[in-house]
Coordinates of C-alpha atoms in Angstrom, one line a residue:
X1 CA 0.0 0.0 0.0
X2 CA 1.4 3.3 -1.1
X3 CA -0.3 5.9 1.0
X4 CA -0.7 9.1 -1.1
X5 CA 2.9 9.0 -2.2
X6 CA 2.3 11.9 -4.6
X7 CA 1.0 14.4 -2.1
X8 CA 4.4 16.1 -1.3
X9 CA 6.0 16.1 -4.7
X10 CA 5.7 18.2 -7.8
X11 CA 4.1 17.1 -11.1
X12 CA 7.4 15.9 -12.7
X13 CA 8.5 13.9 -9.7
X14 CA 5.0 12.4 -9.4
X15 CA 5.1 11.3 -13.1
X16 CA 8.5 9.7 -12.6
X17 CA 7.2 7.9 -9.5
X18 CA 4.2 6.5 -11.2
X19 CA 6.0 5.5 -14.4
X20 CA 9.2 4.1 -12.9
X21 CA 8.0 2.8 -9.5
X22 CA 4.4 1.8 -9.8
X23 CA 4.2 0.9 -13.5
X24 CA 7.7 -0.6 -14.0
X25 CA 9.2 -1.8 -10.7
X26 CA 6.0 -3.0 -9.2
X27 CA 4.6 -4.4 -12.5
X28 CA 2.6 -7.6 -11.8
X29 CA 2.2 -6.7 -8.1
X30 CA -1.0 -5.7 -6.4
X31 CA -0.7 -2.0 -5.5
X32 CA -3.2 0.0 -3.5
X33 CA -2.5 3.7 -4.0
X34 CA -4.9 6.1 -2.3
X35 CA -4.4 9.6 -3.8
X36 CA -6.1 12.8 -4.7
X37 CA -3.9 12.9 -7.9
X38 CA -6.6 11.7 -10.3
X39 CA -4.6 12.6 -13.3
X40 CA -3.0 9.2 -12.9
X41 CA -6.4 7.4 -12.8
X42 CA -6.1 6.1 -16.4
X43 CA -3.0 4.1 -15.4
X44 CA -5.0 2.1 -12.8
X45 CA -6.6 -1.3 -13.4
X46 CA -9.4 -0.4 -11.1
X47 CA -10.5 2.9 -9.5
X48 CA -12.5 3.3 -6.3
X49 CA -14.2 6.7 -5.8
X50 CA -15.1 7.5 -2.3
X51 CA -17.2 10.2 -0.7
X52 CA -17.5 10.8 3.0
X53 CA -15.8 7.4 3.7
X54 CA -18.1 5.4 1.4
X55 CA -17.5 3.8 -2.0
X56 CA -19.7 5.6 -4.5
X57 CA -18.2 4.2 -7.7
X58 CA -15.7 1.6 -8.7
X59 CA -14.4 0.0 -11.9
X60 CA -11.9 0.5 -14.7
X61 CA -11.2 4.0 -15.8
X62 CA -13.0 3.5 -19.1
X63 CA -16.2 2.6 -17.3
X64 CA -16.2 5.3 -14.7
X65 CA -14.5 8.3 -16.4
X66 CA -17.9 9.7 -17.6
X67 CA -19.8 9.0 -14.4
X68 CA -21.2 11.8 -12.3
X69 CA -19.1 10.7 -9.2
X70 CA -15.8 10.7 -11.2
X71 CA -16.6 14.0 -13.0
X72 CA -17.4 15.6 -9.6
X73 CA -13.9 14.9 -8.3
X74 CA -12.1 15.7 -11.6
X75 CA -13.7 19.1 -11.7
X76 CA -12.5 19.8 -8.1
X77 CA -8.9 18.9 -9.1
X78 CA -9.0 21.1 -12.2
X79 CA -10.4 24.0 -10.2
X80 CA -13.2 24.5 -12.7

């Protein structure tokens, strides 16, 4: 479990961590990575969207990316 490993790094370091550590070094391993950095969601096999401590949506990126629950958090991250 990688507990919000991207929270204290800039965008470039975060991209390096996801690509080199999570996608390459840990390839084939089960990785739980709670984070608010949803820009990396397309790289996940499964996404779990939570609200107030409850699961409100889960599934692969392609199935949830247009859902109301996912769009709500993606708008918050964009600042829109």
